[in-house]
Amino acid sequence: MQTRFILIQTSHAGNVGAAARAMKTMGFGDLVLVAPRWANVLRREETIQRASGALDVLEKCRIVDTLDEALDGMTHLCATAMTPRDFGPPTTTPREHFAQLVAGMRSDALAADGSPAAQTGVAFLFGSERFGMRNEDVYRCHACLSIPSNPQFGSLNIGAALQVIAYDWRLALGGFADAPPLPQSNARLADAAQVSGMLTHLEQALVALEFLDPAAPKKLMPRLNALFNRAAVTQEEIHILRGIAKSILQLPGAKHSPKSTPAVLASAAIASDGKTSS
C-alpha cells in the first residue's frame, strides 16, 4: 500500500525537516511539497538539521506547483484539521478512521474474479502553518482527521501532528516487531553468607561515618538486610558494596568499633523495640 504525506504551502523550512524525520521513524518515505515558501527548502540548513539524519527522505522528496500533481496515483485522501467544519468530509480521529480504512482494504483485497484488486494509495494532507488547510482542499478529501488534544490548547506543530498520524497509521498497518529482549545476565546471586559478610562490613563503615550509633542501633541493619534481600544482589554487587565500605574505613580519622554481626544488631533492635523506633 502506497502512503504519501503532502505539505501544502509550508512556510517554515524546519517543519519540512521535522516531517521527514517523523516519517522515517515510522518507515515512510514518500513526501511531496506543494508550493513551499522556499524554492530551495530541501537544501536549507534548518531543514537538514531538523531532519536529523532522515536525508534519504529529503532526497526523494518532490516539490510540485499544484495539489493535483501531488495527488497523482492516490485513491484515498485524508485532510488534517484541529476543528470540524460545517461542510465537507466527516471529521474523525486518526485511530478510528484507520481501523475502518484498513478493515475495508482487507475485505476488498481481491476483485470479484479472485485477482488482486487495484492498489490503494493513501495520502495525508497538511496545510500551511499560518492558515491550515483551505476549504476547497478539504472538500476533496474522503476524511478529515482531528487529533484529540487539550480543548484549551489543541494546536500542534506540523512535525508533531505528522508524527502522531504516522504512528497511528503504522499501528493500523501492523506496526513494527518488538525489539528483541536483552540477553539474560549470567551474574550469580550472592548467597546468605556473602550478604551477611557485606552487611557486617557496611555496618562498620556506617559507624565510622557516625551514621550508626552502635549503642542504639535501632532497626537500621535489619532493614538494610531486608532491602538487600529484596534487591536480590549479585556477587559482583556485593564486591562493589564491600569496596565502598573498605574505602570509608580507610578515610583519615574514621572511627572504628568492635565488630558485630547483623544478627547481633537485630537482637539488640528487637530488645529495644518497645523503647525506640526508626
PDB file of C-alpha atoms in Angstrom:
ATOM      1  CA  MET A   1       0.000   0.000   0.000  1.00  0.00           C
ATOM      2  CA  GLN A   2       1.416   3.364  -1.004  1.00  0.00           C
ATOM      3  CA  THR A   3       1.466   6.087   1.647  1.00  0.00           C
ATOM      4  CA  ARG A   4       2.194   9.719   0.879  1.00  0.00           C
ATOM      5  CA  PHE A   5       2.493  12.784   3.103  1.00  0.00           C
ATOM      6  CA  ILE A   6       1.732  16.116   1.438  1.00  0.00           C
ATOM      7  CA  LEU A   7       2.661  19.514   2.906  1.00  0.00           C
ATOM      8  CA  ILE A   8       0.800  22.401   1.292  1.00  0.00           C
ATOM      9  CA  GLN A   9       2.402  25.865   1.143  1.00  0.00           C
ATOM     10  CA  THR A  10       4.773  25.186   4.023  1.00  0.00           C
ATOM     11  CA  SER A  11       6.338  28.424   5.252  1.00  0.00           C
ATOM     12  CA  HIS A  12       8.943  27.155   7.759  1.00  0.00           C
ATOM     13  CA  ALA A  13      11.854  25.146   6.402  1.00  0.00           C
ATOM     14  CA  GLY A  14      12.396  23.406   9.743  1.00  0.00           C
ATOM     15  CA  ASN A  15       8.963  21.829   9.543  1.00  0.00           C
ATOM     16  CA  VAL A  16       9.934  20.077   6.320  1.00  0.00           C
ATOM     17  CA  GLY A  17      12.930  18.539   8.052  1.00  0.00           C
ATOM     18  CA  ALA A  18      10.836  17.597  11.094  1.00  0.00           C
ATOM     19  CA  ALA A  19       8.257  15.954   8.815  1.00  0.00           C
ATOM     20  CA  ALA A  20      10.972  13.914   7.084  1.00  0.00           C
ATOM     21  CA  ARG A  21      12.285  12.723  10.430  1.00  0.00           C
ATOM     22  CA  ALA A  22       8.806  11.813  11.701  1.00  0.00           C
ATOM     23  CA  MET A  23       8.089   9.851   8.532  1.00  0.00           C
ATOM     24  CA  LYS A  24      11.336   7.898   8.614  1.00  0.00           C
ATOM     25  CA  THR A  25      10.847   6.810  12.228  1.00  0.00           C
ATOM     26  CA  MET A  26       7.581   5.178  11.146  1.00  0.00           C
ATOM     27  CA  GLY A  27       9.008   3.647   7.977  1.00  0.00           C
ATOM     28  CA  PHE A  28       7.529   6.019   5.388  1.00  0.00           C
ATOM     29  CA  GLY A  29       9.440   7.871   2.680  1.00  0.00           C
ATOM     30  CA  ASP A  30       7.056   9.494   0.178  1.00  0.00           C
ATOM     31  CA  LEU A  31       6.964  13.250   0.885  1.00  0.00           C
ATOM     32  CA  VAL A  32       5.600  15.866  -1.502  1.00  0.00           C
ATOM     33  CA  LEU A  33       5.672  19.633  -1.018  1.00  0.00           C
ATOM     34  CA  VAL A  34       3.100  21.824  -2.760  1.00  0.00           C
ATOM     35  CA  ALA A  35       4.310  25.361  -3.476  1.00  0.00           C
ATOM     36  CA  PRO A  36       6.509  25.795  -0.391  1.00  0.00           C
ATOM     37  CA  ARG A  37       7.671  29.261   0.581  1.00  0.00           C
ATOM     38  CA  TRP A  38      11.304  28.469  -0.173  1.00  0.00           C
ATOM     39  CA  ALA A  39      12.249  27.088  -3.574  1.00  0.00           C
ATOM     40  CA  ASN A  40      15.449  25.670  -2.069  1.00  0.00           C
ATOM     41  CA  VAL A  41      13.735  24.395   1.075  1.00  0.00           C
ATOM     42  CA  LEU A  42      15.239  20.911   0.771  1.00  0.00           C
ATOM     43  CA  ARG A  43      18.766  22.352   0.883  1.00  0.00           C
ATOM     44  CA  ARG A  44      18.291  24.912   3.631  1.00  0.00           C
ATOM     45  CA  GLU A  45      20.360  24.415   6.770  1.00  0.00           C
ATOM     46  CA  GLU A  46      17.341  24.405   9.098  1.00  0.00           C
ATOM     47  CA  THR A  47      15.652  21.699   7.027  1.00  0.00           C
ATOM     48  CA  ILE A  48      18.694  19.441   7.139  1.00  0.00           C
ATOM     49  CA  GLN A  49      19.237  19.995  10.855  1.00  0.00           C
ATOM     50  CA  ARG A  50      15.630  19.225  11.779  1.00  0.00           C
ATOM     51  CA  ALA A  51      15.648  16.117   9.568  1.00  0.00           C
ATOM     52  CA  SER A  52      18.257  14.726  11.962  1.00  0.00           C
ATOM     53  CA  GLY A  53      19.530  12.008   9.644  1.00  0.00           C
ATOM     54  CA  ALA A  54      16.412  11.461   7.508  1.00  0.00           C
ATOM     55  CA  LEU A  55      18.275  12.823   4.490  1.00  0.00           C
ATOM     56  CA  ASP A  56      17.121   9.979   2.273  1.00  0.00           C
ATOM     57  CA  VAL A  57      13.529  11.183   2.703  1.00  0.00           C
ATOM     58  CA  LEU A  58      14.571  14.693   1.711  1.00  0.00           C
ATOM     59  CA  GLU A  59      16.479  13.370  -1.303  1.00  0.00           C
ATOM     60  CA  LYS A  60      13.379  11.583  -2.613  1.00  0.00           C
ATOM     61  CA  CYS A  61      11.043  14.465  -1.738  1.00  0.00           C
ATOM     62  CA  ARG A  62       9.280  16.120  -4.692  1.00  0.00           C
ATOM     63  CA  ILE A  63       8.265  19.764  -4.991  1.00  0.00           C
ATOM     64  CA  VAL A  64       5.227  20.487  -7.184  1.00  0.00           C
ATOM     65  CA  ASP A  65       3.193  23.564  -8.013  1.00  0.00           C
ATOM     66  CA  THR A  66      -0.316  22.222  -7.517  1.00  0.00           C
ATOM     67  CA  LEU A  67      -2.158  19.821  -5.273  1.00  0.00           C
ATOM     68  CA  ASP A  68      -3.351  17.904  -8.344  1.00  0.00           C
ATOM     69  CA  GLU A  69       0.238  16.957  -9.107  1.00  0.00           C
ATOM     70  CA  ALA A  70       0.822  15.849  -5.510  1.00  0.00           C
ATOM     71  CA  LEU A  71      -2.253  13.607  -5.545  1.00  0.00           C
ATOM     72  CA  ASP A  72      -1.281  11.663  -8.643  1.00  0.00           C
ATOM     73  CA  GLY A  73      -1.904   7.955  -8.017  1.00  0.00           C
ATOM     74  CA  MET A  74      -3.620   8.477  -4.642  1.00  0.00           C
ATOM     75  CA  THR A  75      -7.068   6.947  -4.123  1.00  0.00           C
ATOM     76  CA  HIS A  76      -7.868   7.843  -0.502  1.00  0.00           C
ATOM     77  CA  LEU A  77      -7.262  11.357   0.783  1.00  0.00           C
ATOM     78  CA  CYS A  78      -7.141  12.418   4.435  1.00  0.00           C
ATOM     79  CA  ALA A  79      -7.192  16.080   5.387  1.00  0.00           C
ATOM     80  CA  THR A  80      -5.999  17.295   8.782  1.00  0.00           C
ATOM     81  CA  ALA A  81      -7.795  19.897  10.892  1.00  0.00           C
ATOM     82  CA  MET A  82      -7.993  20.927  14.540  1.00  0.00           C
ATOM     83  CA  THR A  83     -11.718  21.711  14.478  1.00  0.00           C
ATOM     84  CA  PRO A  84     -14.584  20.147  12.486  1.00  0.00           C
ATOM     85  CA  ARG A  85     -16.026  22.037   9.502  1.00  0.00           C
ATOM     86  CA  ASP A  86     -19.719  22.616   8.871  1.00  0.00           C
ATOM     87  CA  PHE A  87     -19.401  21.130   5.417  1.00  0.00           C
ATOM     88  CA  GLY A  88     -17.106  18.578   3.898  1.00  0.00           C
ATOM     89  CA  PRO A  89     -15.913  15.054   4.720  1.00  0.00           C
ATOM     90  CA  PRO A  90     -16.683  13.539   8.123  1.00  0.00           C
ATOM     91  CA  THR A  91     -14.272  14.509  10.914  1.00  0.00           C
ATOM     92  CA  THR A  92     -12.876  11.623  12.941  1.00  0.00           C
ATOM     93  CA  THR A  93      -9.842  10.659  14.975  1.00  0.00           C
ATOM     94  CA  PRO A  94      -6.931   9.078  13.103  1.00  0.00           C
ATOM     95  CA  ARG A  95      -7.112   5.805  15.010  1.00  0.00           C
ATOM     96  CA  GLU A  96     -10.836   5.351  14.469  1.00  0.00           C
ATOM     97  CA  HIS A  97     -10.638   6.139  10.766  1.00  0.00           C
ATOM     98  CA  PHE A  98      -7.581   3.974  10.180  1.00  0.00           C
ATOM     99  CA  ALA A  99      -9.219   0.943  11.750  1.00  0.00           C
ATOM    100  CA  GLN A 100     -12.177   1.284   9.387  1.00  0.00           C
ATOM    101  CA  LEU A 101      -9.948   2.030   6.404  1.00  0.00           C
ATOM    102  CA  VAL A 102      -7.694  -0.984   6.879  1.00  0.00           C
ATOM    103  CA  ALA A 103     -10.663  -3.281   7.513  1.00  0.00           C
ATOM    104  CA  GLY A 104     -12.228  -2.098   4.245  1.00  0.00           C
ATOM    105  CA  MET A 105      -8.999  -2.568   2.334  1.00  0.00           C
ATOM    106  CA  ARG A 106      -8.664  -6.131   3.560  1.00  0.00           C
ATOM    107  CA  SER A 107     -12.193  -7.012   2.519  1.00  0.00           C
ATOM    108  CA  ASP A 108     -11.565  -5.510  -0.942  1.00  0.00           C
ATOM    109  CA  ALA A 109      -8.149  -7.132  -1.332  1.00  0.00           C
ATOM    110  CA  LEU A 110      -9.396  -9.389  -4.134  1.00  0.00           C
ATOM    111  CA  ALA A 111     -11.506  -8.416  -7.092  1.00  0.00           C
ATOM    112  CA  ALA A 112     -14.693 -10.307  -7.898  1.00  0.00           C
ATOM    113  CA  ASP A 113     -12.826 -12.717 -10.202  1.00  0.00           C
ATOM    114  CA  GLY A 114     -10.293 -13.534  -7.498  1.00  0.00           C
ATOM    115  CA  SER A 115      -7.491 -11.451  -8.941  1.00  0.00           C
ATOM    116  CA  PRO A 116      -5.679  -8.850  -6.826  1.00  0.00           C
ATOM    117  CA  ALA A 117      -7.591  -5.593  -6.582  1.00  0.00           C
ATOM    118  CA  ALA A 118      -6.075  -2.267  -7.565  1.00  0.00           C
ATOM    119  CA  GLN A 119      -3.508  -0.974  -5.093  1.00  0.00           C
ATOM    120  CA  THR A 120      -4.698   1.715  -2.711  1.00  0.00           C
ATOM    121  CA  GLY A 121      -2.744   4.927  -2.359  1.00  0.00           C
ATOM    122  CA  VAL A 122      -3.368   6.844   0.880  1.00  0.00           C
ATOM    123  CA  ALA A 123      -2.398  10.499   1.130  1.00  0.00           C
ATOM    124  CA  PHE A 124      -2.270  12.662   4.265  1.00  0.00           C
ATOM    125  CA  LEU A 125      -2.591  16.392   3.609  1.00  0.00           C
ATOM    126  CA  PHE A 126      -1.273  19.136   5.898  1.00  0.00           C
ATOM    127  CA  GLY A 127      -1.981  22.823   5.339  1.00  0.00           C
ATOM    128  CA  SER A 128       0.223  25.841   5.891  1.00  0.00           C
ATOM    129  CA  GLU A 129       1.381  26.779   9.370  1.00  0.00           C
ATOM    130  CA  ARG A 130      -0.470  30.088   9.296  1.00  0.00           C
ATOM    131  CA  PHE A 131      -3.821  29.177   7.772  1.00  0.00           C
ATOM    132  CA  GLY A 132      -4.156  25.411   7.925  1.00  0.00           C
ATOM    133  CA  MET A 133      -5.938  23.722   5.046  1.00  0.00           C
ATOM    134  CA  ARG A 134      -8.115  25.634   2.615  1.00  0.00           C
ATOM    135  CA  ASN A 135     -11.747  24.564   2.492  1.00  0.00           C
ATOM    136  CA  GLU A 136     -11.561  23.669  -1.188  1.00  0.00           C
ATOM    137  CA  ASP A 137      -8.681  21.270  -0.458  1.00  0.00           C
ATOM    138  CA  VAL A 138     -10.516  19.700   2.483  1.00  0.00           C
ATOM    139  CA  TYR A 139     -13.615  19.146   0.334  1.00  0.00           C
ATOM    140  CA  ARG A 140     -11.586  16.920  -1.984  1.00  0.00           C
ATOM    141  CA  CYS A 141     -10.759  14.506   0.809  1.00  0.00           C
ATOM    142  CA  HIS A 142     -12.554  11.387   1.995  1.00  0.00           C
ATOM    143  CA  ALA A 143     -11.991  12.095   5.696  1.00  0.00           C
ATOM    144  CA  CYS A 144     -10.831  14.897   7.933  1.00  0.00           C
ATOM    145  CA  LEU A 145      -8.535  13.762  10.747  1.00  0.00           C
ATOM    146  CA  SER A 146      -8.564  15.575  14.073  1.00  0.00           C
ATOM    147  CA  ILE A 147      -6.097  14.537  16.772  1.00  0.00           C
ATOM    148  CA  PRO A 148      -7.718  14.502  20.238  1.00  0.00           C
ATOM    149  CA  SER A 149      -5.991  17.192  22.277  1.00  0.00           C
ATOM    150  CA  ASN A 150      -6.441  19.736  25.037  1.00  0.00           C
ATOM    151  CA  PRO A 151      -9.584  21.788  24.177  1.00  0.00           C
ATOM    152  CA  GLN A 152      -7.870  24.913  25.531  1.00  0.00           C
ATOM    153  CA  PHE A 153      -4.670  24.370  23.528  1.00  0.00           C
ATOM    154  CA  GLY A 154      -5.049  21.962  20.657  1.00  0.00           C
ATOM    155  CA  SER A 155      -2.763  23.487  18.024  1.00  0.00           C
ATOM    156  CA  LEU A 156       0.029  21.108  17.027  1.00  0.00           C
ATOM    157  CA  ASN A 157       3.197  21.860  15.094  1.00  0.00           C
ATOM    158  CA  ILE A 158       3.126  20.197  11.668  1.00  0.00           C
ATOM    159  CA  GLY A 159       6.010  17.879  12.549  1.00  0.00           C
ATOM    160  CA  ALA A 160       4.297  16.781  15.766  1.00  0.00           C
ATOM    161  CA  ALA A 161       0.925  16.281  14.077  1.00  0.00           C
ATOM    162  CA  LEU A 162       2.511  14.289  11.273  1.00  0.00           C
ATOM    163  CA  GLN A 163       4.328  12.113  13.820  1.00  0.00           C
ATOM    164  CA  VAL A 164       1.080  11.248  15.603  1.00  0.00           C
ATOM    165  CA  ILE A 165      -0.732  10.400  12.379  1.00  0.00           C
ATOM    166  CA  ALA A 166       2.215   8.414  11.006  1.00  0.00           C
ATOM    167  CA  TYR A 167       2.395   6.441  14.259  1.00  0.00           C
ATOM    168  CA  ASP A 168      -1.312   5.609  14.267  1.00  0.00           C
ATOM    169  CA  TRP A 169      -1.200   4.686  10.592  1.00  0.00           C
ATOM    170  CA  ARG A 170       1.786   2.414  11.155  1.00  0.00           C
ATOM    171  CA  LEU A 171      -0.051   0.704  14.024  1.00  0.00           C
ATOM    172  CA  ALA A 172      -3.098   0.194  11.812  1.00  0.00           C
ATOM    173  CA  LEU A 173      -0.889  -1.423   9.168  1.00  0.00           C
ATOM    174  CA  GLY A 174       0.514  -3.838  11.711  1.00  0.00           C
ATOM    175  CA  GLY A 175       3.277  -1.887  13.424  1.00  0.00           C
ATOM    176  CA  PHE A 176       6.863  -2.977  13.836  1.00  0.00           C
ATOM    177  CA  ALA A 177       8.097  -6.068  15.616  1.00  0.00           C
ATOM    178  CA  ASP A 178       9.029  -5.572  19.256  1.00  0.00           C
ATOM    179  CA  ALA A 179      12.697  -5.080  19.966  1.00  0.00           C
ATOM    180  CA  PRO A 180      14.416  -8.360  20.838  1.00  0.00           C
ATOM    181  CA  PRO A 181      14.786  -8.887  24.586  1.00  0.00           C
ATOM    182  CA  LEU A 182      18.128  -8.110  26.126  1.00  0.00           C
ATOM    183  CA  PRO A 183      20.279 -11.166  26.817  1.00  0.00           C
ATOM    184  CA  GLN A 184      19.858 -12.526  30.310  1.00  0.00           C
ATOM    185  CA  SER A 185      22.652 -11.718  32.681  1.00  0.00           C
ATOM    186  CA  ASN A 186      24.840 -14.606  33.796  1.00  0.00           C
ATOM    187  CA  ALA A 187      25.653 -12.883  37.073  1.00  0.00           C
ATOM    188  CA  ARG A 188      25.391 -15.198  40.079  1.00  0.00           C
ATOM    189  CA  LEU A 189      23.280 -14.150  43.038  1.00  0.00           C
ATOM    190  CA  ALA A 190      25.039 -13.657  46.350  1.00  0.00           C
ATOM    191  CA  ASP A 191      24.329 -16.302  48.963  1.00  0.00           C
ATOM    192  CA  ALA A 192      23.252 -15.610  52.536  1.00  0.00           C
ATOM    193  CA  ALA A 193      26.820 -15.760  53.926  1.00  0.00           C
ATOM    194  CA  GLN A 194      28.055 -13.218  51.382  1.00  0.00           C
ATOM    195  CA  VAL A 195      25.174 -10.844  52.161  1.00  0.00           C
ATOM    196  CA  SER A 196      25.820 -11.240  55.895  1.00  0.00           C
ATOM    197  CA  GLY A 197      29.534 -10.511  55.481  1.00  0.00           C
ATOM    198  CA  MET A 198      28.787  -7.443  53.383  1.00  0.00           C
ATOM    199  CA  LEU A 199      26.313  -6.155  55.990  1.00  0.00           C
ATOM    200  CA  THR A 200      28.898  -6.542  58.741  1.00  0.00           C
ATOM    201  CA  HIS A 201      31.419  -4.635  56.646  1.00  0.00           C
ATOM    202  CA  LEU A 202      28.829  -1.975  55.808  1.00  0.00           C
ATOM    203  CA  GLU A 203      27.854  -1.662  59.470  1.00  0.00           C
ATOM    204  CA  GLN A 204      31.468  -0.891  60.397  1.00  0.00           C
ATOM    205  CA  ALA A 205      31.594   1.792  57.702  1.00  0.00           C
ATOM    206  CA  LEU A 206      28.363   3.372  58.912  1.00  0.00           C
ATOM    207  CA  VAL A 207      29.738   3.511  62.452  1.00  0.00           C
ATOM    208  CA  ALA A 208      32.933   5.096  61.131  1.00  0.00           C
ATOM    209  CA  LEU A 209      30.799   7.762  59.434  1.00  0.00           C
ATOM    210  CA  GLU A 210      28.883   8.245  62.702  1.00  0.00           C
ATOM    211  CA  PHE A 211      25.700   7.477  60.801  1.00  0.00           C
ATOM    212  CA  LEU A 212      25.068   4.461  63.021  1.00  0.00           C
ATOM    213  CA  ASP A 213      25.349   4.587  66.804  1.00  0.00           C
ATOM    214  CA  PRO A 214      26.354   1.069  67.935  1.00  0.00           C
ATOM    215  CA  ALA A 215      24.921   1.804  71.392  1.00  0.00           C
ATOM    216  CA  ALA A 216      21.482   2.475  69.888  1.00  0.00           C
ATOM    217  CA  PRO A 217      21.356   0.731  66.526  1.00  0.00           C
ATOM    218  CA  LYS A 218      17.552   0.595  66.412  1.00  0.00           C
ATOM    219  CA  LYS A 219      16.460  -1.345  63.282  1.00  0.00           C
ATOM    220  CA  LEU A 220      18.825   0.092  60.714  1.00  0.00           C
ATOM    221  CA  MET A 221      20.783  -3.059  59.910  1.00  0.00           C
ATOM    222  CA  PRO A 222      17.792  -5.453  59.859  1.00  0.00           C
ATOM    223  CA  ARG A 223      16.088  -3.048  57.488  1.00  0.00           C
ATOM    224  CA  LEU A 224      19.150  -2.890  55.259  1.00  0.00           C
ATOM    225  CA  ASN A 225      19.230  -6.680  55.361  1.00  0.00           C
ATOM    226  CA  ALA A 226      15.614  -6.785  54.144  1.00  0.00           C
ATOM    227  CA  LEU A 227      16.396  -4.227  51.437  1.00  0.00           C
ATOM    228  CA  PHE A 228      19.274  -6.256  50.009  1.00  0.00           C
ATOM    229  CA  ASN A 229      17.203  -9.440  50.169  1.00  0.00           C
ATOM    230  CA  ARG A 230      14.513  -7.771  48.059  1.00  0.00           C
ATOM    231  CA  ALA A 231      17.137  -6.463  45.648  1.00  0.00           C
ATOM    232  CA  ALA A 232      18.500  -9.969  45.011  1.00  0.00           C
ATOM    233  CA  VAL A 233      22.059  -8.626  44.876  1.00  0.00           C
ATOM    234  CA  THR A 234      24.685 -10.402  42.835  1.00  0.00           C
ATOM    235  CA  GLN A 235      28.160 -11.436  43.916  1.00  0.00           C
ATOM    236  CA  GLU A 236      29.661  -8.624  41.834  1.00  0.00           C
ATOM    237  CA  GLU A 237      27.404  -6.101  43.565  1.00  0.00           C
ATOM    238  CA  ILE A 238      28.498  -7.464  46.940  1.00  0.00           C
ATOM    239  CA  HIS A 239      32.126  -6.818  45.941  1.00  0.00           C
ATOM    240  CA  ILE A 240      31.238  -3.246  44.974  1.00  0.00           C
ATOM    241  CA  LEU A 241      29.480  -2.558  48.266  1.00  0.00           C
ATOM    242  CA  ARG A 242      32.323  -4.033  50.274  1.00  0.00           C
ATOM    243  CA  GLY A 243      34.783  -1.939  48.270  1.00  0.00           C
ATOM    244  CA  ILE A 244      32.803   1.174  49.231  1.00  0.00           C
ATOM    245  CA  ALA A 245      32.808   0.132  52.881  1.00  0.00           C
ATOM    246  CA  LYS A 246      36.551  -0.516  52.758  1.00  0.00           C
ATOM    247  CA  SER A 247      37.230   2.927  51.287  1.00  0.00           C
ATOM    248  CA  ILE A 248      35.150   4.559  54.019  1.00  0.00           C
ATOM    249  CA  LEU A 249      37.068   2.732  56.738  1.00  0.00           C
ATOM    250  CA  GLN A 250      40.351   3.909  55.221  1.00  0.00           C
ATOM    251  CA  LEU A 251      39.393   7.586  55.458  1.00  0.00           C
ATOM    252  CA  PRO A 252      41.635   9.607  57.814  1.00  0.00           C
ATOM    253  CA  GLY A 253      40.072   9.845  61.253  1.00  0.00           C
ATOM    254  CA  ALA A 254      37.467   7.160  60.593  1.00  0.00           C
ATOM    255  CA  LYS A 255      36.135   5.752  63.837  1.00  0.00           C
ATOM    256  CA  HIS A 256      36.248   2.018  64.330  1.00  0.00           C
ATOM    257  CA  SER A 257      34.004  -0.048  66.562  1.00  0.00           C
ATOM    258  CA  PRO A 258      34.129  -3.626  67.779  1.00  0.00           C
ATOM    259  CA  LYS A 259      32.973  -5.968  65.057  1.00  0.00           C
ATOM    260  CA  SER A 260      29.380  -7.092  65.350  1.00  0.00           C
ATOM    261  CA  THR A 261      27.096  -9.025  63.068  1.00  0.00           C
ATOM    262  CA  PRO A 262      23.681  -8.155  61.665  1.00  0.00           C
ATOM    263  CA  ALA A 263      22.235 -10.922  63.795  1.00  0.00           C
ATOM    264  CA  VAL A 264      23.580  -9.308  66.987  1.00  0.00           C
ATOM    265  CA  LEU A 265      22.253  -5.917  65.930  1.00  0.00           C
ATOM    266  CA  ALA A 266      18.891  -7.453  65.052  1.00  0.00           C
ATOM    267  CA  SER A 267      18.662  -8.956  68.540  1.00  0.00           C
ATOM    268  CA  ALA A 268      19.539  -5.603  70.090  1.00  0.00           C
ATOM    269  CA  ALA A 269      16.908  -3.868  67.964  1.00  0.00           C
ATOM    270  CA  ILE A 270      14.235  -6.365  68.983  1.00  0.00           C
ATOM    271  CA  ALA A 271      15.169  -5.987  72.647  1.00  0.00           C
ATOM    272  CA  SER A 272      14.767  -2.211  72.451  1.00  0.00           C
ATOM    273  CA  ASP A 273      11.749  -2.311  70.138  1.00  0.00           C
ATOM    274  CA  GLY A 274       9.394  -1.096  72.797  1.00  0.00           C
ATOM    275  CA  LYS A 275      11.591   1.865  73.696  1.00  0.00           C
ATOM    276  CA  THR A 276      12.721   3.345  70.370  1.00  0.00           C
ATOM    277  CA  SER A 277      11.904   3.076  66.694  1.00  0.00           C
ATOM    278  CA  SER A 278      13.309   4.406  63.458  1.00  0.00           C
TER     279      SER A 278
END
